[in-house]
Short mmCIF file of C-alpha atoms in Angstrom, two decimals:
data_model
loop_
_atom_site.label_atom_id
_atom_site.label_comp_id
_atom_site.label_asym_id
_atom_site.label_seq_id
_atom_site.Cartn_x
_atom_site.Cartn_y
_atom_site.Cartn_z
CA UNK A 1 114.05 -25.66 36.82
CA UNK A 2 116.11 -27.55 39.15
CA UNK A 3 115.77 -30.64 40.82
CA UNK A 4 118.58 -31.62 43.32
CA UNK A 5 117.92 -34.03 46.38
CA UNK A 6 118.82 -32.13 49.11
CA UNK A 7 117.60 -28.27 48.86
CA UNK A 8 120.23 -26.90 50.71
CA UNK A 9 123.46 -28.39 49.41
CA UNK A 10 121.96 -27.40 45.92
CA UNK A 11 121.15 -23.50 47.76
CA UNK A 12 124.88 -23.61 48.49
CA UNK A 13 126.48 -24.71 45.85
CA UNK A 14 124.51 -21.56 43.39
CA UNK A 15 125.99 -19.11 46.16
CA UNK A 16 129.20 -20.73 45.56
CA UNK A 17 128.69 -20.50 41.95
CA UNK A 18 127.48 -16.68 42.04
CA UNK A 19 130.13 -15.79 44.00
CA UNK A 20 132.98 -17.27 42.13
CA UNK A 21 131.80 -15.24 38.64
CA UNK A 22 132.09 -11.81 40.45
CA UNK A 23 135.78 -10.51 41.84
CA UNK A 24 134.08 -8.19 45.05
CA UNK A 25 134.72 -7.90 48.43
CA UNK A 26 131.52 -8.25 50.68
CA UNK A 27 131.10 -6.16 53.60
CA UNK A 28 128.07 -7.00 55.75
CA UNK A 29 126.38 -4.61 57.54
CA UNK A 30 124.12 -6.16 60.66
CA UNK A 31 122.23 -5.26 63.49
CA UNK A 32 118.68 -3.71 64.27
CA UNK A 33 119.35 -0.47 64.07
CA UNK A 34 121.37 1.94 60.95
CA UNK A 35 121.88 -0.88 58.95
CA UNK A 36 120.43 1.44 56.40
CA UNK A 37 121.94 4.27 57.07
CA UNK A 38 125.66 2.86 57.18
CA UNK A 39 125.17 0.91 53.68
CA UNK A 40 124.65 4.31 52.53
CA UNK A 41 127.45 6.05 54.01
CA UNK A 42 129.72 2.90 52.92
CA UNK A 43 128.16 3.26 49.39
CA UNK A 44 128.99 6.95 49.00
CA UNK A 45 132.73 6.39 50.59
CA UNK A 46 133.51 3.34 48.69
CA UNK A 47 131.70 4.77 45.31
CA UNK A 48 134.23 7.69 45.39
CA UNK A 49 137.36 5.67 45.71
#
């Protein structure tokens, strides 16, 4: 349980947190249509490197 005053400085600063313990690049992957379909292909060339 957390209680912080304001919800969205204490949102941010977890993100921060979270990202800071893992060493990845992030790639997003937006739009309405083969979002799904790219993430794959991405996984599959990226998995194999």
């Amino acid at each position: 349980l957390l209680i912080v005053a304001d919800t969205l400085a204490g949102l941010n600063a977890l993100a921060v947190a979270a990202r800071q313990r893992v060493d990845a690049r992030i790639i997003a992957v937006t739009g309405s249509v083969g979002k799904t379909g790219t993430k794959e292909m991405l996984r599959a060339a990226f998995g194999a490197v």
